[in-house]
PDB file of C-alpha atoms in Angstrom:
ATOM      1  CA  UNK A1391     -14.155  79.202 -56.970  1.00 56.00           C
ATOM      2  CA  UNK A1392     -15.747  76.102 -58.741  1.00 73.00           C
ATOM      3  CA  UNK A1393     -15.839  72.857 -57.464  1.00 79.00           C
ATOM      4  CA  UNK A1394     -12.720  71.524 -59.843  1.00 84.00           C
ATOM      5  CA  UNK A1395     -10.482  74.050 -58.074  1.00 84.00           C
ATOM      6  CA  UNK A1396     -11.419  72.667 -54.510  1.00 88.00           C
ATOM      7  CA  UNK A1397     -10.685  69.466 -55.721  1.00 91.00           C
ATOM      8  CA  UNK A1398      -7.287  70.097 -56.948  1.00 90.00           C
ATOM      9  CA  UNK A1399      -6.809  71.669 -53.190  1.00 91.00           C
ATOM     10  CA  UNK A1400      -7.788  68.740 -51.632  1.00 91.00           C
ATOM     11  CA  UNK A1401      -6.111  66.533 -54.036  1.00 90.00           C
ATOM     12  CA  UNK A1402      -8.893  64.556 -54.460  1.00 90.00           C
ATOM     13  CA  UNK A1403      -8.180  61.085 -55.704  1.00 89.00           C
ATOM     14  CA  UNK A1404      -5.204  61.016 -52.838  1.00 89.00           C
ATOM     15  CA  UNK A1405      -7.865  62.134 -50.258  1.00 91.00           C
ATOM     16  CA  UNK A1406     -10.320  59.296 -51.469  1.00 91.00           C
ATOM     17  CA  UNK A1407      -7.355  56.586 -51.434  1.00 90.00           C
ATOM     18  CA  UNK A1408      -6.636  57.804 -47.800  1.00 91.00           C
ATOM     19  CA  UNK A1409     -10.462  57.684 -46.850  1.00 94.00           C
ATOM     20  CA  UNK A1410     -10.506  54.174 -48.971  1.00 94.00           C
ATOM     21  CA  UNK A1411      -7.255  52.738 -46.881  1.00 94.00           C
ATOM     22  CA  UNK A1412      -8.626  53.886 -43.301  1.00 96.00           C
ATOM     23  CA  UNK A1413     -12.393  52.409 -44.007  1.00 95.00           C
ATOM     24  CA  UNK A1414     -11.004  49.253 -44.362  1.00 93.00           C
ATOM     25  CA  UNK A1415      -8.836  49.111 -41.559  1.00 94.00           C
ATOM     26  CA  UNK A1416     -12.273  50.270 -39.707  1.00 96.00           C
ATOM     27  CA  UNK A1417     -14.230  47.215 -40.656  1.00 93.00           C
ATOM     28  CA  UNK A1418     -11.393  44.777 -39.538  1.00 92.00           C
ATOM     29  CA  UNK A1419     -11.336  46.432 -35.981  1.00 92.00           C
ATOM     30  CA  UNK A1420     -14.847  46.218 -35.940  1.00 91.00           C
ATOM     31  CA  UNK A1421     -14.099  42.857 -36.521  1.00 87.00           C
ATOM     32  CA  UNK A1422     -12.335  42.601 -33.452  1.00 85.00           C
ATOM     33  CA  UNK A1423     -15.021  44.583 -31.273  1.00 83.00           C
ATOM     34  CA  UNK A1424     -17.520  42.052 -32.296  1.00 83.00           C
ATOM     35  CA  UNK A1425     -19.422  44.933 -33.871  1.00 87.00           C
ATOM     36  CA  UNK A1426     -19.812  47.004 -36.863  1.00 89.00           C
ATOM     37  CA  UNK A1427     -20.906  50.303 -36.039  1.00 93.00           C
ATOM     38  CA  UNK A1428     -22.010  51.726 -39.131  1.00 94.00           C
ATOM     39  CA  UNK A1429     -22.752  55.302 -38.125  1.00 96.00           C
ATOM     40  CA  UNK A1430     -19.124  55.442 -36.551  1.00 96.00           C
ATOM     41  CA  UNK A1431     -18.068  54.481 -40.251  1.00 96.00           C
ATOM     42  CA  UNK A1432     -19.920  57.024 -41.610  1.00 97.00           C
ATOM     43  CA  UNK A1433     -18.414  59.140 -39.167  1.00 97.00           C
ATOM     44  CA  UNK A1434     -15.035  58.225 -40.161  1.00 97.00           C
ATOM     45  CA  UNK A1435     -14.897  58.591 -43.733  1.00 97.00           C
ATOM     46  CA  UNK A1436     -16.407  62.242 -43.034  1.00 97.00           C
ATOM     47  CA  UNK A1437     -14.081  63.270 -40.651  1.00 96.00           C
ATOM     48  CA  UNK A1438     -11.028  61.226 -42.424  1.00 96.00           C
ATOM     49  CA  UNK A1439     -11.783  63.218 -45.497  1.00 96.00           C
ATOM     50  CA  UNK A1440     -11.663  66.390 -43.941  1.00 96.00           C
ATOM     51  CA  UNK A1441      -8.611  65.715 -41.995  1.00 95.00           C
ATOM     52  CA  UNK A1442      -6.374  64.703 -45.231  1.00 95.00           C
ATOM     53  CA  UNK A1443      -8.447  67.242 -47.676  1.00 95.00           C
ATOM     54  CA  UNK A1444      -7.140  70.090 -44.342  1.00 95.00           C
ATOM     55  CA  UNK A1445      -3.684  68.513 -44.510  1.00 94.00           C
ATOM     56  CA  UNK A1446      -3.422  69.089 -48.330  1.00 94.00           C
ATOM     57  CA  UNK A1447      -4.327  72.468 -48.452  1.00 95.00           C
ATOM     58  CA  UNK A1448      -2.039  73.754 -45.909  1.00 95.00           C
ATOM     59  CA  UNK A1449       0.233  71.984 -47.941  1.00 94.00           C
ATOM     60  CA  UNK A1450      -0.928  73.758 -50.905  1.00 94.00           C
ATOM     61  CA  UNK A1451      -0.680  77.112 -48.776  1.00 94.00           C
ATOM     62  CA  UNK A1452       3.281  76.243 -48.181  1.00 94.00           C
ATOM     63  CA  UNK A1453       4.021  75.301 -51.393  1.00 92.00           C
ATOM     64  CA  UNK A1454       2.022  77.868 -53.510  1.00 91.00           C
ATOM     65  CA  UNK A1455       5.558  79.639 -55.118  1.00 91.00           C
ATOM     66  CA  UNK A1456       7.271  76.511 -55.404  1.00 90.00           C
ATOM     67  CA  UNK A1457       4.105  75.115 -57.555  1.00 90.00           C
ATOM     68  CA  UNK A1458       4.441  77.714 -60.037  1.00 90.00           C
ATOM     69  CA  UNK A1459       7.611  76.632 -60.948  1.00 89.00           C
ATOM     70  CA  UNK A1460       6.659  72.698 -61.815  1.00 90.00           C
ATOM     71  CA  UNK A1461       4.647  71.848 -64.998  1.00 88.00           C
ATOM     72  CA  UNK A1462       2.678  69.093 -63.070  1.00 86.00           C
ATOM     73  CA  UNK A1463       1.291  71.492 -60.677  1.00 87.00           C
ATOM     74  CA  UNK A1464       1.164  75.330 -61.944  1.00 89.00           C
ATOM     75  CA  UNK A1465      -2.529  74.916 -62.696  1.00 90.00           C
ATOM     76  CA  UNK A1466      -3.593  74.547 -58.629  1.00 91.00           C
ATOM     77  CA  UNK A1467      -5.817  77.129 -57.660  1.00 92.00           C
ATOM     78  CA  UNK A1468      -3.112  79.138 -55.648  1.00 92.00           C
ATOM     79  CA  UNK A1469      -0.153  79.061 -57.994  1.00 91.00           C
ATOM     80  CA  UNK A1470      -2.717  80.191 -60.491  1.00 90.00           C
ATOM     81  CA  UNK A1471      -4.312  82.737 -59.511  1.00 90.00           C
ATOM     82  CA  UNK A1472      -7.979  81.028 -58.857  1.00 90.00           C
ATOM     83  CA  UNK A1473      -7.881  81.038 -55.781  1.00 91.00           C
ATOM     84  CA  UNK A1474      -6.328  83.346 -53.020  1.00 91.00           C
ATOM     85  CA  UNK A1475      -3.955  82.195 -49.895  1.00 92.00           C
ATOM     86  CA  UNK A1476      -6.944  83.661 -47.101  1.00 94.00           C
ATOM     87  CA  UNK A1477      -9.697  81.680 -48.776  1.00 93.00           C
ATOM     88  CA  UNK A1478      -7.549  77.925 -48.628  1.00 94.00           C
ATOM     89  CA  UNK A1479      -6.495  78.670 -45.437  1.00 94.00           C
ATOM     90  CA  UNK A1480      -9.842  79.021 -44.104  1.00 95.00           C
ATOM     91  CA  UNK A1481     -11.156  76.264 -45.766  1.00 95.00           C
ATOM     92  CA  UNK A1482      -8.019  74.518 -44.401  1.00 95.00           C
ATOM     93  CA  UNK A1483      -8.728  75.353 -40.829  1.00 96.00           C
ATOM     94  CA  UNK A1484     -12.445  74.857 -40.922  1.00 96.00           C
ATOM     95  CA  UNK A1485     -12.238  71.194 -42.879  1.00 96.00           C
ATOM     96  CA  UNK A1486      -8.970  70.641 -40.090  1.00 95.00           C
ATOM     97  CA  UNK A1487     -10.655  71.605 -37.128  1.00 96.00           C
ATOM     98  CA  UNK A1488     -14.126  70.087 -37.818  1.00 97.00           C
ATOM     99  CA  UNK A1489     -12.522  66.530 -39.139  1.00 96.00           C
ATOM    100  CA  UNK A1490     -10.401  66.279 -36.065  1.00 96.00           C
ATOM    101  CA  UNK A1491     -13.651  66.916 -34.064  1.00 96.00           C
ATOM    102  CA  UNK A1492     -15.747  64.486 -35.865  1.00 97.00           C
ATOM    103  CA  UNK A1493     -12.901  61.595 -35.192  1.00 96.00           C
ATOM    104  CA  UNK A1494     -12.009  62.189 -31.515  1.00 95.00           C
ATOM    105  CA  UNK A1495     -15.863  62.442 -31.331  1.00 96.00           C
ATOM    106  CA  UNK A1496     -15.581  58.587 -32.291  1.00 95.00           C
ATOM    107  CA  UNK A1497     -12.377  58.055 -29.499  1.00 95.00           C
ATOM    108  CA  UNK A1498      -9.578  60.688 -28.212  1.00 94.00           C
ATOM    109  CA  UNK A1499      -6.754  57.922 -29.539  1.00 95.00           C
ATOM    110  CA  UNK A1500      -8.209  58.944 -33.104  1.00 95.00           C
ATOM    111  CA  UNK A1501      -8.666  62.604 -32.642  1.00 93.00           C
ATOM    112  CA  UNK A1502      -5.091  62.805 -31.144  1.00 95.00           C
ATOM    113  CA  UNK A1503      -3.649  60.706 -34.367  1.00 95.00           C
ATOM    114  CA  UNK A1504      -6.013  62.459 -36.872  1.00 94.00           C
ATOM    115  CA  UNK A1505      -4.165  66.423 -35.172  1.00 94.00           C
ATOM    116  CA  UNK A1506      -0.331  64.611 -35.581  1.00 95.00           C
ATOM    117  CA  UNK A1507      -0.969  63.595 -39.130  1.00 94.00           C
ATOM    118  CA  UNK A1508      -1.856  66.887 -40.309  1.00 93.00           C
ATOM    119  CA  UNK A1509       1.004  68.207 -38.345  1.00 93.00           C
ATOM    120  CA  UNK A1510       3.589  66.036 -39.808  1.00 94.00           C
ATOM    121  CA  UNK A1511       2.545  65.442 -43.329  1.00 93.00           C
ATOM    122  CA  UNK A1512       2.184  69.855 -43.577  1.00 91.00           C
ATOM    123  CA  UNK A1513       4.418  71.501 -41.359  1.00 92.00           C
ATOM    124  CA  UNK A1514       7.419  68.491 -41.208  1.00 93.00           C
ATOM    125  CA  UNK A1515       7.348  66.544 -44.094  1.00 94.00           C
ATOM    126  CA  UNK A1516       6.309  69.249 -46.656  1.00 89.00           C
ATOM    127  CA  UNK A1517       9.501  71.919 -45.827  1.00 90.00           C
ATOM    128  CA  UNK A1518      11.695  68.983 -45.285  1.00 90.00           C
ATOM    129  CA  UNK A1519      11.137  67.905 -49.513  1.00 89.00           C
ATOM    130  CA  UNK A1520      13.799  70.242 -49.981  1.00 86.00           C
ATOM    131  CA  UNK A1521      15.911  69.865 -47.650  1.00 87.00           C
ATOM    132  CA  UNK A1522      16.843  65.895 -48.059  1.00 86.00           C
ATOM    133  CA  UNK A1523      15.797  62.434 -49.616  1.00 86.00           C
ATOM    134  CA  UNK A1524      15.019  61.806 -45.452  1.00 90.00           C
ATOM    135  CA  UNK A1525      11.476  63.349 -46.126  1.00 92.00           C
ATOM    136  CA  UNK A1526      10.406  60.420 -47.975  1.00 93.00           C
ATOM    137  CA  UNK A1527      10.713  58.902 -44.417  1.00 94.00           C
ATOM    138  CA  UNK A1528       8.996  61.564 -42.757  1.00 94.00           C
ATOM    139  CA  UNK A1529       6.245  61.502 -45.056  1.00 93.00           C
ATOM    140  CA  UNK A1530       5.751  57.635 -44.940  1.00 95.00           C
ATOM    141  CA  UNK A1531       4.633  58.156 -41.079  1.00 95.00           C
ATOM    142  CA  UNK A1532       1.175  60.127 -42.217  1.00 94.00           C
ATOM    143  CA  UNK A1533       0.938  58.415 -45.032  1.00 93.00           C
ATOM    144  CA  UNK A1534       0.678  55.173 -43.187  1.00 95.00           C
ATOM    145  CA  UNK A1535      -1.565  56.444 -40.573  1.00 95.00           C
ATOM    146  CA  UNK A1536      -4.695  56.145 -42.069  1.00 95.00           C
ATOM    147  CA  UNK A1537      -5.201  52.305 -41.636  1.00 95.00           C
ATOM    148  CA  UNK A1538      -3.955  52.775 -38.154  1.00 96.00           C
ATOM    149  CA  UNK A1539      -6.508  55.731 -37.757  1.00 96.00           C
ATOM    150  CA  UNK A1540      -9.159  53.659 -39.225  1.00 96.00           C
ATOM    151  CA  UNK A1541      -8.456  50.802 -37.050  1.00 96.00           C
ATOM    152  CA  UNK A1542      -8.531  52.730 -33.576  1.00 96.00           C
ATOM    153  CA  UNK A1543     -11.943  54.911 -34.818  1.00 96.00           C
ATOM    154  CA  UNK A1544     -13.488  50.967 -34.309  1.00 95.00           C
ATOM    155  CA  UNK A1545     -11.035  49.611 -31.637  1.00 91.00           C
ATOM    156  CA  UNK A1546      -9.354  51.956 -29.529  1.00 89.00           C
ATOM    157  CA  UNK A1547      -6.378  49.945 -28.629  1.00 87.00           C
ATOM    158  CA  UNK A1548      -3.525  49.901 -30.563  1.00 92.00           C
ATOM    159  CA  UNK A1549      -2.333  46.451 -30.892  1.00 93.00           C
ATOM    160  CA  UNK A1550      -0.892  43.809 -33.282  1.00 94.00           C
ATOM    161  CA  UNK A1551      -3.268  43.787 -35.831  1.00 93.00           C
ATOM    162  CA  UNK A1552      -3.195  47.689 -35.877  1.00 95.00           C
ATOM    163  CA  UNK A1553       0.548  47.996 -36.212  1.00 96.00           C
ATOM    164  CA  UNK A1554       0.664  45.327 -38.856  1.00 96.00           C
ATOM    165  CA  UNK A1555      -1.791  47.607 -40.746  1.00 95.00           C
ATOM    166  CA  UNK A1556       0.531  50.493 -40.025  1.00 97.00           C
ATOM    167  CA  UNK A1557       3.149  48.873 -41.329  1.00 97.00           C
ATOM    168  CA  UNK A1558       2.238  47.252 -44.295  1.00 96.00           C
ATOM    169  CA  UNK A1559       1.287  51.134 -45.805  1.00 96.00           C
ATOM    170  CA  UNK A1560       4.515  52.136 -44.401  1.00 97.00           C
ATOM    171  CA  UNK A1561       6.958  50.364 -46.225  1.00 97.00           C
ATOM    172  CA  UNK A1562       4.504  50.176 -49.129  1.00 97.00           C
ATOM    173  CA  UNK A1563       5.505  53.894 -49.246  1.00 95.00           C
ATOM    174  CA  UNK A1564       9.034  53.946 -50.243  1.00 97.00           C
ATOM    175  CA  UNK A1565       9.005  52.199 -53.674  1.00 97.00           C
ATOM    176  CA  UNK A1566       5.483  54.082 -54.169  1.00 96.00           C
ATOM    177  CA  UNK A1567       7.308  57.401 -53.552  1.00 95.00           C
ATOM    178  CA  UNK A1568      10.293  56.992 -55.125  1.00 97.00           C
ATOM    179  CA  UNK A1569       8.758  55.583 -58.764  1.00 97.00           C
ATOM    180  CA  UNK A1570       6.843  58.697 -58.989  1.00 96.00           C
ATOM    181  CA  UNK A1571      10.109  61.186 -57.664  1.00 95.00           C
ATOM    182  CA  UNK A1572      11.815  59.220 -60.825  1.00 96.00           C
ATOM    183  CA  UNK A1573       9.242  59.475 -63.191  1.00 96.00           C
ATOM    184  CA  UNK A1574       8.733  63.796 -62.357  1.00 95.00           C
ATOM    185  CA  UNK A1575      12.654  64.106 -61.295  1.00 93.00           C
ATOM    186  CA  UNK A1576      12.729  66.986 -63.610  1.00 92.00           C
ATOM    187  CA  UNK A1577       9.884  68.280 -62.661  1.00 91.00           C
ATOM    188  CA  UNK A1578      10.782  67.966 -59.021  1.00 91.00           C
ATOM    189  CA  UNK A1579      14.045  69.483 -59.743  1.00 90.00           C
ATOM    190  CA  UNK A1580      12.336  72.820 -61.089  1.00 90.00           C
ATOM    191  CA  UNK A1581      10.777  73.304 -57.597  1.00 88.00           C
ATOM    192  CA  UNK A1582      14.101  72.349 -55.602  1.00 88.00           C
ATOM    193  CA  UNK A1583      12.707  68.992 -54.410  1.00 88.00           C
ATOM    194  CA  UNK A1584      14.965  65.894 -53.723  1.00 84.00           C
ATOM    195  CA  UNK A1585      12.770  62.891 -52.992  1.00 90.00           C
ATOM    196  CA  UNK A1586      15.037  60.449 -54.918  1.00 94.00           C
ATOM    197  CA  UNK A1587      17.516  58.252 -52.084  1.00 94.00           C
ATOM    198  CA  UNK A1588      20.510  60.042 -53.840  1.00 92.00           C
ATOM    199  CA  UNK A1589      18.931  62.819 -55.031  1.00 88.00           C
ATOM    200  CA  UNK A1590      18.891  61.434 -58.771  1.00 91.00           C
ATOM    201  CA  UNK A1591      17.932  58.835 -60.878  1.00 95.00           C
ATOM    202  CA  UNK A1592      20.701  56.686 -60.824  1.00 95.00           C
ATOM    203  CA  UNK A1593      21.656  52.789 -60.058  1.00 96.00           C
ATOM    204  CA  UNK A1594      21.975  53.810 -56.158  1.00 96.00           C
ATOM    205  CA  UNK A1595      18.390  54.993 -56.108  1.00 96.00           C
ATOM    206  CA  UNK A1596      17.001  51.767 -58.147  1.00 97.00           C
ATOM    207  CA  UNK A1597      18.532  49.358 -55.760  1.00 97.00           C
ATOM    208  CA  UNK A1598      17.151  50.898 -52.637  1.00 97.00           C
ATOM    209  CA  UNK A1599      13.627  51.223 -54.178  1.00 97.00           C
ATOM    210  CA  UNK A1600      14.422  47.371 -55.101  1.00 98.00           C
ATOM    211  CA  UNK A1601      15.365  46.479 -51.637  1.00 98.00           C
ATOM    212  CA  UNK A1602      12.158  48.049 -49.543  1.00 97.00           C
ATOM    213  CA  UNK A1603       9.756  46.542 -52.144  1.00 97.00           C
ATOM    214  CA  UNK A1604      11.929  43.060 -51.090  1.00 97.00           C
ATOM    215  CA  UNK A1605      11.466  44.228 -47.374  1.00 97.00           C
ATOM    216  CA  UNK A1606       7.485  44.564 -48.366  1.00 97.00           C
ATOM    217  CA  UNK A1607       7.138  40.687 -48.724  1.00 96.00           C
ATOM    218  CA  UNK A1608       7.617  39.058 -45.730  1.00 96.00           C
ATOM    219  CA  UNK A1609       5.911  42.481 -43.765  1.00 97.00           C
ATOM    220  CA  UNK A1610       3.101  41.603 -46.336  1.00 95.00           C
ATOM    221  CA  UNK A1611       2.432  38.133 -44.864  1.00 95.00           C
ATOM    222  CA  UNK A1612       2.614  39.493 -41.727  1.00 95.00           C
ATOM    223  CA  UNK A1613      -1.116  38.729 -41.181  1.00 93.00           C
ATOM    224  CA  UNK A1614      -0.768  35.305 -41.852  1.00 92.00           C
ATOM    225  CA  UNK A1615       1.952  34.931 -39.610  1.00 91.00           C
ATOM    226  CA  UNK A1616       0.105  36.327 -37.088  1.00 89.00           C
ATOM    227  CA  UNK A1617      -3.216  34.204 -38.018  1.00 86.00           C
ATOM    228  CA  UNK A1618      -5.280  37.362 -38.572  1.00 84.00           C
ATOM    229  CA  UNK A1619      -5.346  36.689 -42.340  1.00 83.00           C
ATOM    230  CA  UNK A1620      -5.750  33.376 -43.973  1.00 84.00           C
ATOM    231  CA  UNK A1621      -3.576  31.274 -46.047  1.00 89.00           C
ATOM    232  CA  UNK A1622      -5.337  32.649 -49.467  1.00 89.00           C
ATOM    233  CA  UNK A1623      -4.446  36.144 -47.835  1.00 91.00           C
ATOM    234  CA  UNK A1624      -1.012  35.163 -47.892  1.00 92.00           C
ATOM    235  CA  UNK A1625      -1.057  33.966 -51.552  1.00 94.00           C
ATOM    236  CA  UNK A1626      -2.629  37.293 -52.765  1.00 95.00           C
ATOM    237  CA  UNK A1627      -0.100  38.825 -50.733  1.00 95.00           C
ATOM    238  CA  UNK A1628       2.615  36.726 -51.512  1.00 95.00           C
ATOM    239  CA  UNK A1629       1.718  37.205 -55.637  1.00 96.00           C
ATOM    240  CA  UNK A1630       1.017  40.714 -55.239  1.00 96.00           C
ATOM    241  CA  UNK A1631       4.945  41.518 -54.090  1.00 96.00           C
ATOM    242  CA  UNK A1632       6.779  39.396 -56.209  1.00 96.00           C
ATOM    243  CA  UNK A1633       4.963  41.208 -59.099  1.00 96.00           C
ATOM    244  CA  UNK A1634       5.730  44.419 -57.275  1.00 97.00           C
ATOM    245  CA  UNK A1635       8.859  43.258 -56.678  1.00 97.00           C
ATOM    246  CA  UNK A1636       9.695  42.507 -60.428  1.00 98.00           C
ATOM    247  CA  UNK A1637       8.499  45.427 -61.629  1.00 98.00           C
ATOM    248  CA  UNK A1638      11.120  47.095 -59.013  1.00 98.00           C
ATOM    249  CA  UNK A1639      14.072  44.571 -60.288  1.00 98.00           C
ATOM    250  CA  UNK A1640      13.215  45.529 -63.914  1.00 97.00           C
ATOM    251  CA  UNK A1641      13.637  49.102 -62.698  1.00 97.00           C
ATOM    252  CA  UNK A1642      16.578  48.538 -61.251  1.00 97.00           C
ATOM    253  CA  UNK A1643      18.278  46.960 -64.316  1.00 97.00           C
ATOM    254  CA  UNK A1644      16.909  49.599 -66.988  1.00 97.00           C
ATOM    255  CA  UNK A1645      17.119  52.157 -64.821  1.00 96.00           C
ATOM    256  CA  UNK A1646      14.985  54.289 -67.153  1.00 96.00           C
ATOM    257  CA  UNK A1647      11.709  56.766 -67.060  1.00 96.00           C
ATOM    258  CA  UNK A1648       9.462  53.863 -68.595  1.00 97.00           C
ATOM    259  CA  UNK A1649      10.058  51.307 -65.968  1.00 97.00           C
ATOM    260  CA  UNK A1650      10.022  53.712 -62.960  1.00 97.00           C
ATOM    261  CA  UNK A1651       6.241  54.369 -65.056  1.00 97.00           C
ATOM    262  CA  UNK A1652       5.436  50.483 -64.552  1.00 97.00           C
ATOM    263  CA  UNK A1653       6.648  50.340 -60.792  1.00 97.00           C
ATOM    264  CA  UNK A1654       4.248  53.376 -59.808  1.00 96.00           C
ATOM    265  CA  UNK A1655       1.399  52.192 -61.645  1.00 96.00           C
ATOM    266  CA  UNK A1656       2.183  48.193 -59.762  1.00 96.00           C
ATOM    267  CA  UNK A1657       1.783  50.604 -56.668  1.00 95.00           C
ATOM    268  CA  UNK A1658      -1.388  51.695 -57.002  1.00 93.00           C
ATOM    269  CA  UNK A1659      -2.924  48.550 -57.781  1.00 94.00           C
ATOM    270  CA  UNK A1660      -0.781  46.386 -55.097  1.00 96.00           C
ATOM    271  CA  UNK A1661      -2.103  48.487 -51.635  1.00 94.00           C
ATOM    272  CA  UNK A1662      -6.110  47.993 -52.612  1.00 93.00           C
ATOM    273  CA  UNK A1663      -5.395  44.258 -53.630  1.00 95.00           C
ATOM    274  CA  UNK A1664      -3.834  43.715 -50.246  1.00 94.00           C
ATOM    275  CA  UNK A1665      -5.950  45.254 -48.221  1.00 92.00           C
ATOM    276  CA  UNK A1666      -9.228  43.926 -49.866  1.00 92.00           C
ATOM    277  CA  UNK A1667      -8.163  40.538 -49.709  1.00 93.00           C
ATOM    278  CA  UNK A1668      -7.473  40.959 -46.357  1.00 90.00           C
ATOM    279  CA  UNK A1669     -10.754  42.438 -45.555  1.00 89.00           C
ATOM    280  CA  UNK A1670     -12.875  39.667 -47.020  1.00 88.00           C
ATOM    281  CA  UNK A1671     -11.156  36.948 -44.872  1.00 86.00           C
ATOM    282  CA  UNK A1672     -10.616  38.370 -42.273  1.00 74.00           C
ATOM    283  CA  UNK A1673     -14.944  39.311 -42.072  1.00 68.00           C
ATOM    284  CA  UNK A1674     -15.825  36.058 -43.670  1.00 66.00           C
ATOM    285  CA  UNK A1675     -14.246  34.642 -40.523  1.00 62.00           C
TER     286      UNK A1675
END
């Protein structure tokens, strides 16, 4: 096994966005404690790697026939052949159980959260993908508990400010998902998946992806309603949706593998925009 292998196990550059998402949340409820603990941070970003890389390979385990079938993904280490079912699922287990102790070493409200993500993003969400377009909602729960994780790792109680996090990441989810279900429908389709709201790409499916990115810009100035983020947060904020939200609207007019393309590619920029700008004021403070 070779280090390129383990990193297609882990899926990587979604393990470092999750680690990226619940660092920052960290540093705003240290914000709130008064006190950045940088060890504790440290901490976290170990033990929230191994957590998500442990969640990913037990999906990987799950999925390993179902992988062979899709273009995208027939060159993992298990549907391949590089690497065998015992050897991820011990790595699974050992990077699950020692991230989970690393982040209830930092509070039990983060070790508890850090055991139901893996739970629910492997064992729920992942059968569910074939079952019905619902699992996009199931998997939007782990997938917005990493700010939330981050956030309790500095400040144990789960308030306001936390479930604003939460939430933001949340709905952020939906058109995130569903412009990369249209872009690999077919793909998806050779592996029995339905991830689309109807189950295809069609004019139903483009208006729902258009109305949750609508829903994402008032929950985006959430903050400054609540007078944890500035004004300038809100105008980042505010600017960042509309353009999300246009590139959702054009989407939902064209209907068409291209814009679907521009509407995932708005995603990845508009969460780390957000949530940076966000950071700085609310620290600067």
């Amino acid at each position: 096994m070779v280090f390129s292998d383990f990193s297609k196990l882990i899926k990587f550059r979604l393990t470092f966005l999750v680690v990226f998402s619940a660092s920052i949340s960290f540093l705003i409820g240290s914000k709130v404690n008064g006190e950045i603990i940088w060890k504790n941070w440290g901490l976290l970003i170990l033990g929230g790697f191994l957590v998500t890389a442990a969640a990913n390979g037990f999906n990987e385990i799950i999925e390993k026939d179902l992988d062979k079938l899709m273009r995208r993904t027939a060159d993992r280490p298990l549907p391949s052949g590089k690497m065998t079912n015992g050897q991820a699922l011990v790595l699974s287990l050992f990077m699950g159980i020692a991230g989970t102790y690393i982040l209830g070493s930092l509070n039990l409200t983060t070790g508890y959260l850090s055991v139901f993500s893996i739970f629910l993003y492997a064992f729920i969400y992942t059968p569910a993908k074939r079952k019905s377009p619902v699992a996009v909602f199931i998997g939007a729960i782990p997938g917005a508990l990493p700010p939330l994780i981050g956030y309790v790792a500095a400040h144990p109680k789960i308030d306001y400010i936390a479930l604003v996090l939460f939430g933001i990441q949340f709905v952020w989810q939906f058109p995130h998902f569903w412009a990369i279900a249209w872009v690999l429908d077919d793909d998806y389709k050779l592996a029995g998946f339905r991830l689309l709201p109807t189950g295809k790409r069609d004019a139903t499916s483009a208006v729902i992806a258009f109305v949750f990115t609508l829903i994402l810009v008032p929950v985006s100035l959430l903050p400054t309603f609540y007078n944890f983020g500035g004004l300038y947060v809100g105008a980042i904020s505010l600017i960042s949706s509309f353009a999300f939200l246009y590139y959702a609207f054009n989407l939902m007019l064209k209907q068409d593998i291209g814009s679907a393309q521009k509407l995932m590619y708005a995603s990845f920029f508009y969460l780390p925009v957000v949530q940076l700008a966000l950071l700085f004021d609310f620290v600067g403070k």
